[in-house]
Tab-separated table of C-alpha atoms in Angstrom:
chain	number	residue	atom	x	y	z
A	1	UNK	CA	2.131	-49.863	-21.333
A	2	UNK	CA	4.860	-47.577	-20.836
A	3	UNK	CA	8.452	-46.635	-22.486
A	4	UNK	CA	9.865	-48.507	-19.690
A	5	UNK	CA	8.016	-51.922	-19.990
A	6	UNK	CA	8.145	-51.935	-23.798
A	7	UNK	CA	8.862	-55.678	-25.094
A	8	UNK	CA	11.556	-53.880	-27.038
A	9	UNK	CA	14.528	-53.345	-24.648
A	10	UNK	CA	16.647	-50.061	-25.769
A	11	UNK	CA	18.672	-49.149	-22.882
A	12	UNK	CA	22.196	-50.480	-23.093
A	13	UNK	CA	24.544	-48.192	-24.500
A	14	UNK	CA	28.081	-48.346	-25.651
A	15	UNK	CA	29.239	-44.782	-24.944
A	16	UNK	CA	32.217	-44.582	-22.633
A	17	UNK	CA	31.927	-40.779	-21.851
A	18	UNK	CA	31.373	-39.476	-18.352
A	19	UNK	CA	28.452	-37.603	-17.221
A	20	UNK	CA	28.606	-33.793	-17.496
A	21	UNK	CA	26.304	-30.821	-16.984
A	22	UNK	CA	26.994	-27.107	-16.623
A	23	UNK	CA	26.176	-26.175	-13.308
A	24	UNK	CA	23.799	-23.215	-14.329
A	25	UNK	CA	21.427	-25.211	-16.091
A	26	UNK	CA	17.960	-24.473	-13.698
A	27	UNK	CA	19.007	-20.847	-13.820
A	28	UNK	CA	19.516	-21.269	-17.980
A	29	UNK	CA	16.020	-22.878	-17.500
A	30	UNK	CA	14.245	-20.242	-15.612
A	31	UNK	CA	15.582	-17.503	-17.835
A	32	UNK	CA	14.668	-19.380	-21.179
A	33	UNK	CA	11.118	-19.805	-19.905
A	34	UNK	CA	10.881	-16.216	-19.038
A	35	UNK	CA	12.045	-15.175	-22.456
A	36	UNK	CA	9.272	-17.534	-24.357
A	37	UNK	CA	6.601	-16.170	-22.052
A	38	UNK	CA	7.330	-12.750	-22.910
A	39	UNK	CA	7.890	-13.355	-26.593
A	40	UNK	CA	4.717	-15.479	-26.960
A	41	UNK	CA	6.376	-18.368	-28.304
A	42	UNK	CA	3.433	-20.864	-27.176
A	43	UNK	CA	-0.186	-20.539	-28.398
A	44	UNK	CA	-1.761	-22.042	-25.482
A	45	UNK	CA	-0.995	-23.990	-21.908
A	46	UNK	CA	-1.059	-27.243	-23.572
A	47	UNK	CA	2.183	-25.847	-26.110
A	48	UNK	CA	3.499	-24.153	-23.045
A	49	UNK	CA	3.945	-27.494	-21.059
A	50	UNK	CA	4.540	-29.853	-23.525
A	51	UNK	CA	7.563	-27.263	-24.844
A	52	UNK	CA	8.826	-26.882	-21.299
A	53	UNK	CA	8.699	-30.667	-21.175
A	54	UNK	CA	11.435	-30.962	-23.767
A	55	UNK	CA	13.938	-30.164	-20.974
A	56	UNK	CA	16.042	-28.260	-23.443
A	57	UNK	CA	17.999	-26.318	-20.991
A	58	UNK	CA	19.119	-29.498	-19.565
A	59	UNK	CA	19.646	-30.834	-22.854
A	60	UNK	CA	21.927	-28.357	-24.180
A	61	UNK	CA	23.660	-27.800	-20.404
A	62	UNK	CA	24.853	-31.474	-20.912
A	63	UNK	CA	26.513	-30.948	-24.203
A	64	UNK	CA	28.407	-27.673	-22.736
A	65	UNK	CA	29.246	-28.197	-19.373
A	66	UNK	CA	31.814	-25.107	-19.215
A	67	UNK	CA	29.757	-22.799	-21.571
A	68	UNK	CA	29.738	-19.235	-20.772
A	69	UNK	CA	26.208	-18.189	-19.322
A	70	UNK	CA	25.631	-15.801	-22.140
A	71	UNK	CA	26.084	-18.038	-24.837
A	72	UNK	CA	24.631	-20.812	-23.101
A	73	UNK	CA	21.230	-19.144	-22.858
A	74	UNK	CA	21.307	-18.085	-26.720
A	75	UNK	CA	21.847	-21.774	-27.432
A	76	UNK	CA	19.192	-22.967	-24.989
A	77	UNK	CA	16.771	-20.693	-26.519
A	78	UNK	CA	17.443	-21.933	-29.857
A	79	UNK	CA	16.850	-25.737	-28.714
A	80	UNK	CA	13.377	-24.564	-27.144
A	81	UNK	CA	12.549	-22.830	-30.853
A	82	UNK	CA	13.709	-25.938	-32.373
A	83	UNK	CA	11.355	-28.446	-30.722
A	84	UNK	CA	8.496	-26.093	-30.975
A	85	UNK	CA	9.545	-25.748	-34.452
A	86	UNK	CA	9.693	-29.360	-35.165
A	87	UNK	CA	6.295	-30.124	-33.631
A	88	UNK	CA	4.313	-27.468	-35.136
A	89	UNK	CA	5.862	-27.312	-38.311
A	90	UNK	CA	7.685	-30.725	-39.373
A	91	UNK	CA	6.508	-33.651	-37.536
A	92	UNK	CA	2.724	-32.510	-37.485
A	93	UNK	CA	0.594	-29.854	-38.394
A	94	UNK	CA	0.050	-28.340	-41.742
A	95	UNK	CA	3.094	-28.701	-43.544
A	96	UNK	CA	4.274	-32.034	-42.536
A	97	UNK	CA	2.802	-33.636	-45.709
A	98	UNK	CA	3.157	-30.714	-48.078
A	99	UNK	CA	6.738	-30.412	-48.797
A	100	UNK	CA	6.062	-27.556	-51.685
A	101	UNK	CA	4.566	-25.390	-48.506
A	102	UNK	CA	6.775	-26.641	-46.571
A	103	UNK	CA	9.755	-25.164	-48.314
A	104	UNK	CA	8.223	-22.008	-48.667
A	105	UNK	CA	7.508	-21.485	-45.216
A	106	UNK	CA	11.043	-23.050	-44.304
A	107	UNK	CA	12.678	-20.341	-46.926
A	108	UNK	CA	11.334	-17.500	-45.233
A	109	UNK	CA	12.233	-18.682	-41.777
A	110	UNK	CA	16.036	-19.187	-43.078
A	111	UNK	CA	16.139	-15.714	-44.647
A	112	UNK	CA	14.869	-13.973	-41.534
A	113	UNK	CA	17.457	-15.928	-39.545
A	114	UNK	CA	20.156	-14.502	-42.125
A	115	UNK	CA	18.496	-11.128	-42.030
A	116	UNK	CA	17.328	-10.692	-38.127
A	117	UNK	CA	16.923	-6.813	-38.108
A	118	UNK	CA	14.146	-6.326	-40.284
A	119	UNK	CA	10.733	-8.382	-40.402
A	120	UNK	CA	10.500	-10.575	-43.247
A	121	UNK	CA	7.235	-12.319	-42.565
A	122	UNK	CA	4.997	-12.269	-39.839
A	123	UNK	CA	5.137	-15.139	-38.553
A	124	UNK	CA	5.243	-15.458	-34.379
A	125	UNK	CA	7.619	-18.692	-34.836
A	126	UNK	CA	10.208	-16.529	-37.236
A	127	UNK	CA	9.933	-13.484	-35.213
A	128	UNK	CA	11.339	-15.527	-32.386
A	129	UNK	CA	14.118	-16.759	-34.223
A	130	UNK	CA	14.983	-13.396	-35.213
A	131	UNK	CA	15.240	-12.324	-31.409
A	132	UNK	CA	17.267	-15.376	-30.953
A	133	UNK	CA	19.706	-14.635	-34.129
A	134	UNK	CA	19.922	-10.849	-32.572
A	135	UNK	CA	21.043	-12.131	-29.273
A	136	UNK	CA	23.351	-14.466	-31.261
A	137	UNK	CA	25.139	-12.004	-32.978
A	138	UNK	CA	25.920	-10.065	-29.772
A	139	UNK	CA	27.958	-12.976	-28.301
A	140	UNK	CA	29.152	-14.884	-31.546
A	141	UNK	CA	31.660	-13.877	-34.115
A	142	UNK	CA	30.572	-13.377	-37.298
A	143	UNK	CA	32.337	-16.688	-38.289
A	144	UNK	CA	30.667	-18.650	-35.643
A	145	UNK	CA	27.195	-16.764	-36.387
A	146	UNK	CA	27.686	-17.739	-40.234
A	147	UNK	CA	28.622	-21.281	-39.120
A	148	UNK	CA	25.116	-21.527	-37.392
A	149	UNK	CA	23.120	-20.223	-40.422
A	150	UNK	CA	24.900	-22.577	-42.790
A	151	UNK	CA	23.804	-25.645	-40.301
A	152	UNK	CA	20.203	-24.378	-39.809
A	153	UNK	CA	19.788	-24.177	-43.785
A	154	UNK	CA	20.980	-27.828	-43.908
A	155	UNK	CA	18.775	-29.094	-41.115
A	156	UNK	CA	15.652	-27.217	-43.174
A	157	UNK	CA	16.391	-28.728	-46.212
A	158	UNK	CA	16.732	-32.264	-44.805
A	159	UNK	CA	13.126	-31.483	-43.248
A	160	UNK	CA	11.825	-30.935	-46.549
A	161	UNK	CA	13.337	-34.199	-47.897
A	162	UNK	CA	12.150	-36.202	-44.656
A	163	UNK	CA	8.507	-34.345	-45.545
A	164	UNK	CA	8.527	-35.483	-48.989
A	165	UNK	CA	8.933	-38.908	-48.382
A	166	UNK	CA	6.011	-38.899	-45.898
A	167	UNK	CA	3.742	-37.192	-48.240
A	168	UNK	CA	4.796	-40.311	-50.583
A	169	UNK	CA	4.163	-42.824	-48.146
A	170	UNK	CA	7.842	-43.454	-48.923
A	171	UNK	CA	10.406	-45.654	-46.539
A	172	UNK	CA	13.663	-44.758	-47.688
A	173	UNK	CA	16.637	-47.323	-47.776
A	174	UNK	CA	19.567	-47.460	-45.188
A	175	UNK	CA	21.647	-45.378	-47.210
A	176	UNK	CA	19.433	-42.705	-47.963
A	177	UNK	CA	18.127	-42.290	-44.347
A	178	UNK	CA	21.597	-42.113	-43.006
A	179	UNK	CA	22.620	-38.864	-45.097
A	180	UNK	CA	18.891	-37.685	-44.458
A	181	UNK	CA	18.715	-38.439	-40.742
A	182	UNK	CA	22.227	-36.928	-40.154
A	183	UNK	CA	20.594	-33.627	-40.992
A	184	UNK	CA	16.840	-33.855	-40.246
A	185	UNK	CA	17.487	-34.503	-36.728
A	186	UNK	CA	18.627	-30.796	-35.845
A	187	UNK	CA	22.294	-31.898	-34.857
A	188	UNK	CA	24.311	-29.735	-37.319
A	189	UNK	CA	22.733	-26.413	-36.133
A	190	UNK	CA	22.747	-27.718	-32.252
A	191	UNK	CA	26.777	-28.669	-32.521
A	192	UNK	CA	27.089	-25.343	-34.069
A	193	UNK	CA	26.348	-23.614	-30.994
A	194	UNK	CA	28.883	-25.494	-28.994
A	195	UNK	CA	31.587	-22.920	-30.027
A	196	UNK	CA	29.195	-20.062	-29.420
A	197	UNK	CA	28.377	-21.068	-26.101
A	198	UNK	CA	31.705	-21.769	-25.367
A	199	UNK	CA	33.028	-18.544	-26.366
A	200	UNK	CA	35.744	-19.361	-28.535
A	201	UNK	CA	35.908	-19.459	-32.435
A	202	UNK	CA	37.894	-22.595	-33.757
A	203	UNK	CA	39.993	-21.623	-36.922
A	204	UNK	CA	38.756	-22.745	-40.402
A	205	UNK	CA	41.799	-24.784	-41.288
A	206	UNK	CA	40.780	-26.842	-38.064
A	207	UNK	CA	37.187	-26.679	-38.168
A	208	UNK	CA	36.914	-27.228	-42.050
A	209	UNK	CA	39.525	-30.350	-41.831
A	210	UNK	CA	38.445	-33.862	-42.957
A	211	UNK	CA	38.957	-35.341	-39.484
A	212	UNK	CA	36.810	-32.421	-37.805
A	213	UNK	CA	34.330	-32.806	-40.479
A	214	UNK	CA	34.254	-36.682	-39.700
A	215	UNK	CA	33.911	-36.497	-35.960
A	216	UNK	CA	31.053	-33.674	-36.150
A	217	UNK	CA	29.203	-35.947	-38.722
A	218	UNK	CA	29.837	-39.037	-36.384
A	219	UNK	CA	28.565	-37.368	-33.136
A	220	UNK	CA	25.407	-36.144	-35.207
A	221	UNK	CA	24.353	-39.725	-36.393
A	222	UNK	CA	25.321	-41.433	-33.299
A	223	UNK	CA	23.166	-38.985	-31.693
A	224	UNK	CA	20.100	-39.208	-34.249
A	225	UNK	CA	20.218	-43.034	-34.235
A	226	UNK	CA	19.819	-42.710	-30.324
A	227	UNK	CA	16.866	-40.856	-30.685
A	228	UNK	CA	15.544	-42.998	-32.984
A	229	UNK	CA	15.531	-45.820	-30.374
A	230	UNK	CA	14.108	-43.914	-27.919
A	231	UNK	CA	11.242	-42.276	-30.067
A	232	UNK	CA	10.620	-45.725	-31.882
A	233	UNK	CA	9.372	-47.164	-28.201
A	234	UNK	CA	6.883	-44.409	-28.436
A	235	UNK	CA	6.091	-44.286	-31.939
A	236	UNK	CA	5.487	-48.398	-31.513
A	237	UNK	CA	3.139	-47.833	-28.908
A	238	UNK	CA	1.328	-45.082	-31.089
A	239	UNK	CA	1.095	-47.660	-34.194
A	240	UNK	CA	3.325	-44.843	-36.072
A	241	UNK	CA	5.550	-46.004	-38.794
A	242	UNK	CA	7.452	-43.039	-38.951
A	243	UNK	CA	10.939	-42.784	-40.863
A	244	UNK	CA	13.225	-44.186	-38.047
A	245	UNK	CA	16.450	-46.461	-38.107
A	246	UNK	CA	14.640	-49.405	-36.775
A	247	UNK	CA	11.767	-49.173	-39.619
A	248	UNK	CA	14.250	-48.449	-42.377
A	249	UNK	CA	15.960	-51.867	-41.192
A	250	UNK	CA	12.733	-53.717	-41.150
A	251	UNK	CA	11.547	-52.520	-44.248
A	252	UNK	CA	14.626	-52.909	-46.218
A	253	UNK	CA	15.688	-56.391	-44.972
A	254	UNK	CA	12.112	-57.488	-44.144
A	255	UNK	CA	13.224	-58.488	-40.591
A	256	UNK	CA	11.253	-58.203	-36.914
A	257	UNK	CA	11.277	-55.435	-34.604
A	258	UNK	CA	13.774	-57.429	-32.483
A	259	UNK	CA	16.488	-57.810	-35.047
A	260	UNK	CA	15.987	-54.435	-36.434
A	261	UNK	CA	16.819	-52.840	-33.178
A	262	UNK	CA	20.039	-55.388	-32.731
A	263	UNK	CA	21.118	-54.300	-36.044
A	264	UNK	CA	20.739	-50.737	-35.570
A	265	UNK	CA	22.954	-50.877	-32.145
A	266	UNK	CA	25.505	-52.685	-33.956
A	267	UNK	CA	25.735	-50.104	-36.985
A	268	UNK	CA	25.806	-47.367	-33.970
A	269	UNK	CA	28.626	-49.020	-31.943
A	270	UNK	CA	30.474	-49.367	-34.760
A	271	UNK	CA	30.395	-45.814	-35.644
A	272	UNK	CA	30.845	-44.889	-31.812
A	273	UNK	CA	33.970	-46.943	-31.847
A	274	UNK	CA	35.597	-45.122	-34.752
A	275	UNK	CA	34.728	-41.615	-33.374
A	276	UNK	CA	36.565	-42.624	-30.167
A	277	UNK	CA	39.265	-43.960	-32.039
A	278	UNK	CA	39.729	-40.801	-34.545
A	279	UNK	CA	39.152	-38.364	-31.588
A	280	UNK	CA	41.916	-39.845	-30.032
A	281	UNK	CA	44.514	-39.561	-32.927
A	282	UNK	CA	43.310	-36.078	-33.521
A	283	UNK	CA	44.046	-35.154	-30.047
A	284	UNK	CA	47.743	-36.401	-30.399
A	285	UNK	CA	48.161	-33.786	-32.964
A	286	UNK	CA	48.695	-29.829	-32.121
A	287	UNK	CA	45.389	-28.314	-32.423
A	288	UNK	CA	43.911	-25.026	-30.646
A	289	UNK	CA	42.241	-25.295	-26.964
A	290	UNK	CA	38.814	-24.093	-28.528
A	291	UNK	CA	39.213	-27.353	-30.954
A	292	UNK	CA	39.749	-29.372	-28.026
A	293	UNK	CA	37.009	-27.853	-26.024
A	294	UNK	CA	35.031	-28.772	-29.145
A	295	UNK	CA	36.061	-32.347	-29.214
A	296	UNK	CA	35.207	-32.524	-25.417
A	297	UNK	CA	31.847	-31.236	-26.166
A	298	UNK	CA	31.088	-33.906	-29.067
A	299	UNK	CA	31.524	-36.653	-26.171
A	300	UNK	CA	29.331	-34.813	-23.944
A	301	UNK	CA	26.748	-34.551	-26.684
A	302	UNK	CA	26.596	-38.107	-27.446
A	303	UNK	CA	26.474	-39.049	-23.688
A	304	UNK	CA	24.327	-36.278	-22.698
A	305	UNK	CA	21.849	-36.832	-25.395
A	306	UNK	CA	21.046	-40.202	-24.116
A	307	UNK	CA	20.901	-39.005	-20.989
A	308	UNK	CA	18.424	-36.255	-21.338
A	309	UNK	CA	16.639	-38.806	-23.511
A	310	UNK	CA	16.224	-41.172	-21.218
A	311	UNK	CA	13.861	-38.913	-18.591
A	312	UNK	CA	12.717	-36.122	-21.112
A	313	UNK	CA	8.855	-36.267	-20.785
A	314	UNK	CA	8.919	-35.841	-24.777
A	315	UNK	CA	9.693	-39.570	-24.898
A	316	UNK	CA	8.173	-40.741	-21.299
A	317	UNK	CA	5.181	-39.110	-21.051
A	318	UNK	CA	1.677	-39.349	-22.985
A	319	UNK	CA	1.103	-36.316	-23.663
A	320	UNK	CA	5.045	-35.003	-23.836
A	321	UNK	CA	4.307	-32.724	-20.814
A	322	UNK	CA	6.320	-32.453	-17.525
A	323	UNK	CA	4.358	-34.058	-14.836
A	324	UNK	CA	3.655	-32.210	-11.309
A	325	UNK	CA	5.209	-34.817	-9.498
A	326	UNK	CA	8.682	-35.911	-11.044
A	327	UNK	CA	8.805	-39.450	-11.806
A	328	UNK	CA	11.762	-41.443	-10.552
A	329	UNK	CA	14.815	-40.678	-12.951
A	330	UNK	CA	15.684	-44.049	-15.587
A	331	UNK	CA	18.723	-45.511	-15.641
A	332	UNK	CA	20.830	-46.373	-18.728
A	333	UNK	CA	22.511	-49.690	-18.751
A	334	UNK	CA	26.039	-49.020	-20.024
A	335	UNK	CA	28.607	-51.464	-21.796
A	336	UNK	CA	32.343	-50.984	-21.938
A	337	UNK	CA	32.087	-52.840	-25.169
A	338	UNK	CA	30.829	-52.245	-28.683
A	339	UNK	CA	28.040	-55.046	-29.536
A	340	UNK	CA	29.762	-55.132	-32.889
A	341	UNK	CA	33.649	-54.952	-33.144
A	342	UNK	CA	34.169	-54.919	-36.489
A	343	UNK	CA	37.119	-52.405	-37.804
A	344	UNK	CA	35.733	-52.145	-41.543
A	345	UNK	CA	33.629	-49.238	-42.481
A	346	UNK	CA	30.000	-49.646	-42.583
A	347	UNK	CA	28.611	-50.274	-46.083
A	348	UNK	CA	27.037	-46.930	-46.356
A	349	UNK	CA	28.808	-45.022	-49.400
A	350	UNK	CA	28.084	-41.709	-47.741
A	351	UNK	CA	30.172	-42.412	-44.648
A	352	UNK	CA	32.643	-44.860	-45.590
A	353	UNK	CA	35.042	-41.903	-46.003
A	354	UNK	CA	35.161	-41.618	-42.158
A	355	UNK	CA	37.461	-44.809	-42.092
A	356	UNK	CA	39.995	-43.509	-44.366
A	357	UNK	CA	43.281	-42.124	-43.019
A	358	UNK	CA	42.274	-39.036	-41.588
């Protein structure tokens, strides 16, 4: 059974954003692969095929269709790095069920990112991260680089949280999972790369304001839940009970898979509707060109993440590697209306404030 014929239909998306992709996505992929070969990011040919099969250049190129080429390349390198780090150190491998050891390793990696000019630990993945960080500081402002460092720390912290749950065999409830997943999916550092790729620094008074914080968090959560719906198909096929919005809802409410998928879609669509509403409100106010481009890219990120996920070998191929002969591209079914039109805030305390007067 493939992801295309799994009994849980998961390809109906409410996302009224037009598709977009950077015109130099293919060049960005070729340059990134050459960099990874040069720096030795993979241990063997299987890892190489799987990492190339993440289609990371396509992924980020869909987020920033007007990015500068230097900033785009730095971002694409980190996305490739993030996927192999996630595969080897987060979802599987020796650290995936040992939170104490994960925290030590993650702390070393984070410090290396913060201080990339000197070797902190002799670890190939960490050394590659430092190379990315040095390139980042050549094209980003100090404010942009520091925003990325802060976002990266939030990601590693949430992965440690996820690892602790896994080590205990513990399935979190919806409230806890929403907070954890918003960071453990890597959305915050990925979106922190947007303004670096675009080349324009967003003023702090705008970037740190409640409405922009809310819109950023909403985009991250929507994409995280969308990824859960995609990856749940593969996890179900492999009989995995990983922390995932569908499994969380099944566990918390004692419902079956179909009901949990429907519930997850309803939650997701209500956040999507609020994102569109709040973004439209913000865009009626005076704001910098850099912020306007960032808000456009948040929409591109939600749509681009779906378009990427429908065809990426990470979700669609048994071994996660890109096939020698590309399969026909799968198409999503789009809907103009959310499956839940309720205007009230979701009953999840940590995100209720998104529906306040912002």
